[in-house]
PDB file of C-alpha atoms in Angstrom:
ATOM      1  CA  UNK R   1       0.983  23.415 -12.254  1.00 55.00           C
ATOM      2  CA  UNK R   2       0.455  19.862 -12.627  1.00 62.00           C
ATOM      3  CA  UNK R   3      -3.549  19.032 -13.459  1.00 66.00           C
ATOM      4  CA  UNK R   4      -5.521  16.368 -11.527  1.00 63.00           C
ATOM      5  CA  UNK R   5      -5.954  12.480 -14.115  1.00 62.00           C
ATOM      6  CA  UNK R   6      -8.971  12.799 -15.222  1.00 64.00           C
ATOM      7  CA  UNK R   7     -10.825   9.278 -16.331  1.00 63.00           C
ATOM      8  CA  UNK R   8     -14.008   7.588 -17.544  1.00 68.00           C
ATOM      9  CA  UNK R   9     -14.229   4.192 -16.062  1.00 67.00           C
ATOM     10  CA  UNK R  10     -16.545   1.760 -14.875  1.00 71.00           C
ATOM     11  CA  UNK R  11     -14.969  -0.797 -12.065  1.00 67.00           C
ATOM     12  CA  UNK R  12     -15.364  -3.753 -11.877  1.00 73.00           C
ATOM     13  CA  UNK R  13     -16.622  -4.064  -8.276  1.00 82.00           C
ATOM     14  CA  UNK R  14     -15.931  -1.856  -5.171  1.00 88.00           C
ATOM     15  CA  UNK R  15     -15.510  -2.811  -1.678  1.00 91.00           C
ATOM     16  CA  UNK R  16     -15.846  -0.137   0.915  1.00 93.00           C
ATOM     17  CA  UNK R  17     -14.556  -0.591   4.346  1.00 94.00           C
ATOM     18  CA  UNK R  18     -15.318   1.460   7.575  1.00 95.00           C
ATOM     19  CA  UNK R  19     -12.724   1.070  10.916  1.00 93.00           C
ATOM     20  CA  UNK R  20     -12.933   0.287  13.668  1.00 91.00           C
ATOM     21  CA  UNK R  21     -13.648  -3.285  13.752  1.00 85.00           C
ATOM     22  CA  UNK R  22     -15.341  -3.390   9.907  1.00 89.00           C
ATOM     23  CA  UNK R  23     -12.443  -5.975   8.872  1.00 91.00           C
ATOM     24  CA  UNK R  24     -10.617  -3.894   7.059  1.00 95.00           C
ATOM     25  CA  UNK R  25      -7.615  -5.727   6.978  1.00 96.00           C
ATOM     26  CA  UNK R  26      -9.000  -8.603   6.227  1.00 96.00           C
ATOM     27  CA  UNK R  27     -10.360  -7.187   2.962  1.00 96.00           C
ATOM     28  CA  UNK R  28      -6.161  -6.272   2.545  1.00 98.00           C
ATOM     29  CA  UNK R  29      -5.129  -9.644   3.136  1.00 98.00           C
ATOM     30  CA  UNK R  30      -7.285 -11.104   0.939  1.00 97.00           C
ATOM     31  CA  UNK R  31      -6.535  -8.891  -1.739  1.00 98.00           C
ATOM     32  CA  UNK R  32      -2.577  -9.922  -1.289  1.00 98.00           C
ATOM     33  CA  UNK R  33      -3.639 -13.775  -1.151  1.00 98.00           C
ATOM     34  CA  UNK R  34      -5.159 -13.464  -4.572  1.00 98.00           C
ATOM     35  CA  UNK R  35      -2.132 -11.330  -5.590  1.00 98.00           C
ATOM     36  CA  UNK R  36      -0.274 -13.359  -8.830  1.00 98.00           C
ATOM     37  CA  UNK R  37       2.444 -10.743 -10.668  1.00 98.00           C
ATOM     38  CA  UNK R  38       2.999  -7.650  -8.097  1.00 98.00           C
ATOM     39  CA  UNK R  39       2.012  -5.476  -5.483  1.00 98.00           C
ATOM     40  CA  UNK R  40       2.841  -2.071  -5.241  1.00 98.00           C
ATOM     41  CA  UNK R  41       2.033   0.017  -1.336  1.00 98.00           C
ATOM     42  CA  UNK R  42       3.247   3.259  -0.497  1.00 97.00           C
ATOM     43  CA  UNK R  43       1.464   3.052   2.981  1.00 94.00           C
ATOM     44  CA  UNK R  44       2.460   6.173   5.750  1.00 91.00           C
ATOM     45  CA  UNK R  45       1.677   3.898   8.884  1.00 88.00           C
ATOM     46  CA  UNK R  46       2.631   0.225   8.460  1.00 91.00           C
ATOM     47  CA  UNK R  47       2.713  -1.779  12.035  1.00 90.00           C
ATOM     48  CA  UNK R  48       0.203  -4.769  11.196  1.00 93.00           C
ATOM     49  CA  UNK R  49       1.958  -8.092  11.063  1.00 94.00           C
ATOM     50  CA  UNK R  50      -0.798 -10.071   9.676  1.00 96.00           C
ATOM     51  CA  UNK R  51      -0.286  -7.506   6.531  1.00 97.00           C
ATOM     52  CA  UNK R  52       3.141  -7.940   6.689  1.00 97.00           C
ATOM     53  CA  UNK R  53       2.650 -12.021   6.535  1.00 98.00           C
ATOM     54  CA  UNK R  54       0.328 -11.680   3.463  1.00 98.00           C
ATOM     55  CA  UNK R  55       3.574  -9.257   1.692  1.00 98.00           C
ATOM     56  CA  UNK R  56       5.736 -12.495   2.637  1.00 98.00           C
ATOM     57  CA  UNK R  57       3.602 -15.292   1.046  1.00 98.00           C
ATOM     58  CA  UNK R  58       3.206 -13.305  -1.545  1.00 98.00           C
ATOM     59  CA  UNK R  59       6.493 -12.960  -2.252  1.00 98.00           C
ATOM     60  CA  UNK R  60       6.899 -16.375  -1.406  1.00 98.00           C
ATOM     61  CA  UNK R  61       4.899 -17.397  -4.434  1.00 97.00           C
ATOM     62  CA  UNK R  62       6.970 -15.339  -6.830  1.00 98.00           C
ATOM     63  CA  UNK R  63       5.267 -11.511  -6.412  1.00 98.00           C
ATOM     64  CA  UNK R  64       7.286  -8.947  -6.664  1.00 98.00           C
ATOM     65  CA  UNK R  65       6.588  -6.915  -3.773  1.00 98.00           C
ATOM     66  CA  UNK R  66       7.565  -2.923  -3.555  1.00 98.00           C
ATOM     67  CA  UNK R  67       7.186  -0.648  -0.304  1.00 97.00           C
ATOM     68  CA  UNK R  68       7.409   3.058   0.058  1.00 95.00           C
ATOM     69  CA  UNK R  69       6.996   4.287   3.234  1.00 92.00           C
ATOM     70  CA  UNK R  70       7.393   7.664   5.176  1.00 88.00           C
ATOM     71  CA  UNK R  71      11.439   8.037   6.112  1.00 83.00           C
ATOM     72  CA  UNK R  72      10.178   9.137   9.630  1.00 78.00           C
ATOM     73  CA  UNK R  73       7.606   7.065  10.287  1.00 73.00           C
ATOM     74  CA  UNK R  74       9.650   4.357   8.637  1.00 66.00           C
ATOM     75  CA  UNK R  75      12.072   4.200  11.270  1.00 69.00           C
ATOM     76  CA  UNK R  76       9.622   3.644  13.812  1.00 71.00           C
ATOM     77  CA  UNK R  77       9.086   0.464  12.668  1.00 68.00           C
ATOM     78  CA  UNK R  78      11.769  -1.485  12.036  1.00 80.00           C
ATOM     79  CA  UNK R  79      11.071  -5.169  13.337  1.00 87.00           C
ATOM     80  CA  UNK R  80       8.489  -4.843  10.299  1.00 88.00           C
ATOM     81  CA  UNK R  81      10.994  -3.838   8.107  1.00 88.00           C
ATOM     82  CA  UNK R  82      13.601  -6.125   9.087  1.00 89.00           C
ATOM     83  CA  UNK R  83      10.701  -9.297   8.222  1.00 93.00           C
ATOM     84  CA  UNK R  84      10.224  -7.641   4.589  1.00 94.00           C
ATOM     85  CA  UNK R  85      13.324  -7.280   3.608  1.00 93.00           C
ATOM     86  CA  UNK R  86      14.650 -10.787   5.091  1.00 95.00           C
ATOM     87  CA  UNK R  87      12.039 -11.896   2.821  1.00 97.00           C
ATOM     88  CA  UNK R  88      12.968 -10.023  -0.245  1.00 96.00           C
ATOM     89  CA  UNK R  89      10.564  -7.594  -0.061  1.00 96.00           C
ATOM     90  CA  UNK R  90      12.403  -4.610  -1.800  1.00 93.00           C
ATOM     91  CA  UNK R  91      11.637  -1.073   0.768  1.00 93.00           C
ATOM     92  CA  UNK R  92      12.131   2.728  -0.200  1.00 92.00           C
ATOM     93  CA  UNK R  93      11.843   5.479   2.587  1.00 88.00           C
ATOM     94  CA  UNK R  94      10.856   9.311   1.163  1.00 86.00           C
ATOM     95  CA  UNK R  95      13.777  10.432   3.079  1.00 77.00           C
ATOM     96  CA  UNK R  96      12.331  14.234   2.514  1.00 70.00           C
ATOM     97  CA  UNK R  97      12.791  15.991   5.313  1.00 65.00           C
ATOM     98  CA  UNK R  98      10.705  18.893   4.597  1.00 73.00           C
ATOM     99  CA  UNK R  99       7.718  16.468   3.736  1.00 80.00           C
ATOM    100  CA  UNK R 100       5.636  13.666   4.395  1.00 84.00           C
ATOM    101  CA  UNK R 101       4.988  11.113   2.182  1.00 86.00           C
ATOM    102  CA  UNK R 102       1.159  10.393   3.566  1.00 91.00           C
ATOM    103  CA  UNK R 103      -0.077   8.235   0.746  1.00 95.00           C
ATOM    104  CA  UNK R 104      -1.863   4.849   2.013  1.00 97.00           C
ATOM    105  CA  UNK R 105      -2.417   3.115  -0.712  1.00 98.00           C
ATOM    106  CA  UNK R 106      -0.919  -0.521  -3.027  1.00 98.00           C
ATOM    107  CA  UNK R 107      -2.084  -1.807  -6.428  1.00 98.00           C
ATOM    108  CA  UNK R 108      -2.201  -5.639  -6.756  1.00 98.00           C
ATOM    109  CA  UNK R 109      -1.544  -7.184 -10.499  1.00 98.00           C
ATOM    110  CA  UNK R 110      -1.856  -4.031 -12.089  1.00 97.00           C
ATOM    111  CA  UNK R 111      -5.720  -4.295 -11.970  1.00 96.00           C
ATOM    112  CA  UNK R 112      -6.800  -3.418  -8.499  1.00 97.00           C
ATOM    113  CA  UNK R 113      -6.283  -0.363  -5.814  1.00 98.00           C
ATOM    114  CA  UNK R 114      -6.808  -0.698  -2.315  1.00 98.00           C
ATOM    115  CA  UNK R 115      -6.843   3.080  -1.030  1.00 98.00           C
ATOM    116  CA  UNK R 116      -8.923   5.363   1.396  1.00 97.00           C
ATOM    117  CA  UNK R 117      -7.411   7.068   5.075  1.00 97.00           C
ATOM    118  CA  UNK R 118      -6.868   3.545   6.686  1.00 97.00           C
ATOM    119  CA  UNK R 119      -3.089   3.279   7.813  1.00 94.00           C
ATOM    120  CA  UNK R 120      -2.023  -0.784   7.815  1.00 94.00           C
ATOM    121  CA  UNK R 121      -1.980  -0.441  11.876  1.00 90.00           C
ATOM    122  CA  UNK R 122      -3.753  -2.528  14.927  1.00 86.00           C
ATOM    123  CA  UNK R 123      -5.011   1.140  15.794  1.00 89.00           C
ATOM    124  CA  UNK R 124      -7.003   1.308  12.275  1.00 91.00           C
ATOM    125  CA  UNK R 125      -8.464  -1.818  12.330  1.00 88.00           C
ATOM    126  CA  UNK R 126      -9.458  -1.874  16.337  1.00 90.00           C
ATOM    127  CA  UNK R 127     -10.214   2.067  17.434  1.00 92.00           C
ATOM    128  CA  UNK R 128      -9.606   4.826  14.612  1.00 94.00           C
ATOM    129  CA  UNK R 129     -12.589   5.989  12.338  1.00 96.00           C
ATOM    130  CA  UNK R 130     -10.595   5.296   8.899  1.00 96.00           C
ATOM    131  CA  UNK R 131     -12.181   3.810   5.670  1.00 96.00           C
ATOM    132  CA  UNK R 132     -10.801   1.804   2.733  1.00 96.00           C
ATOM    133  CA  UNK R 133     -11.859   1.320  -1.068  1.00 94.00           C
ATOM    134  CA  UNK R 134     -11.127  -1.656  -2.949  1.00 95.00           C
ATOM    135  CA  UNK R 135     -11.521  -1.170  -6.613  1.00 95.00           C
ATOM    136  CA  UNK R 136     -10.876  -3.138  -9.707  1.00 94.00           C
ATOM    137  CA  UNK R 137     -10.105  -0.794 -12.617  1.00 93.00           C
ATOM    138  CA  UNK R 138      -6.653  -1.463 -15.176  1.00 93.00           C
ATOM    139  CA  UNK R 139      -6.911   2.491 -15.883  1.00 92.00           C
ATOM    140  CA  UNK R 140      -6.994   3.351 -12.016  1.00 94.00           C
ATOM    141  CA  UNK R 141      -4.567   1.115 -11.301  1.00 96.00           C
ATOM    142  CA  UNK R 142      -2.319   2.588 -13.980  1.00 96.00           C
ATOM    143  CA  UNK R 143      -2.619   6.256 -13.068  1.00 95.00           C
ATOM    144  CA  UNK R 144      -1.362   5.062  -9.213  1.00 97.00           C
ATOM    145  CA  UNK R 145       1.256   2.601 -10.882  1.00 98.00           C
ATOM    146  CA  UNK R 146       2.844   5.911 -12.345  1.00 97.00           C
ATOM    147  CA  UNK R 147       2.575   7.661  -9.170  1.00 97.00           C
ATOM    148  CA  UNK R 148       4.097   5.448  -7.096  1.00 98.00           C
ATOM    149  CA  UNK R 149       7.139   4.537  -9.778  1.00 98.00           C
ATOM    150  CA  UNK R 150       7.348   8.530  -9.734  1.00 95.00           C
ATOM    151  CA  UNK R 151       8.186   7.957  -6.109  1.00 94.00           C
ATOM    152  CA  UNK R 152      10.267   4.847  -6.001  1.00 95.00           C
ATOM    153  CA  UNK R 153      12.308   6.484  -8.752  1.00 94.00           C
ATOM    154  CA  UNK R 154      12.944   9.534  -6.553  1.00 90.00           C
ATOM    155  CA  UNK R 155      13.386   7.630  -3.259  1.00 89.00           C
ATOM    156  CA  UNK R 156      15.901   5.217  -4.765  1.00 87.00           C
TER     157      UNK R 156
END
């Protein structure tokens, strides 16, 4: 049995976000915007195209930009898809049929985690009770950075 990452850290600064309507996806955008080396998002529910926009200039300005998403929900949304990859946004899909791949999360420059219950979706950021966490910590960051490679290496 695998054992929970255990760490001592103090962040930099938090953010804390409460949906609907607490701007949630603002605090996302912004967050991409200031984004300089890479992003990394395995996100479940991705519909938002202003969060798909801020993936696009980012990897307009040289990011390197990797998605995960669910395999099922995944092909539910494939005009959102179709923009990230035309862009060179490089996609995965947990093509496990047995499972779910439910994480919502994305790590900016190696430094910062956006995480929490909020799905990238107009129904997040407009009706559903969802939160989101911002936080600034290179050790945090790392421990999701080798989860999600974990995942892109499987998915690939």
């Amino acid at each position: 049995m695998k054992k929970a990452k255990t760490f001592e850290s103090k962040f930099d600064t938090v953010e804390v976000c409460f949906s609907p309507l607490g701007n949630c996806e603002s605090l996302i955008i912004n967050s991409f915007n200031s984004a300089r080396e890479n992003i990394d998002a395995a996100i479940y529910a991705f519909t938002s195209y202003n969060i798909a926009d801020a993936l696009v200039k980012a990897r307009k300005r040289g990011v390197n930009v990797r998605v995960i998403l669910d395999g099922e929900f995944g092909r539910t949304v494939k005009p959102i898809i179709k923009k990230l990859e035309q862009n060179g946004i490089y996609v995965l899909y947990d093509n496990n049929l047995k499972a779910t791949m439910h994480n919502k999360y994305a790590i900016v420059d190696d430094s910062l985690v956006i995480t929490g219950s909020y799905n990238w979706t107009k129904g997040a950021n407009s009706f559903n009770y969802e939160n989101l966490l911002i936080l600034r910590s290179g050790e945090l960051a790392r421990i999701f950075k080798e989860n999600f490679d974990k995942m892109w290496t499987e998915f690939r």
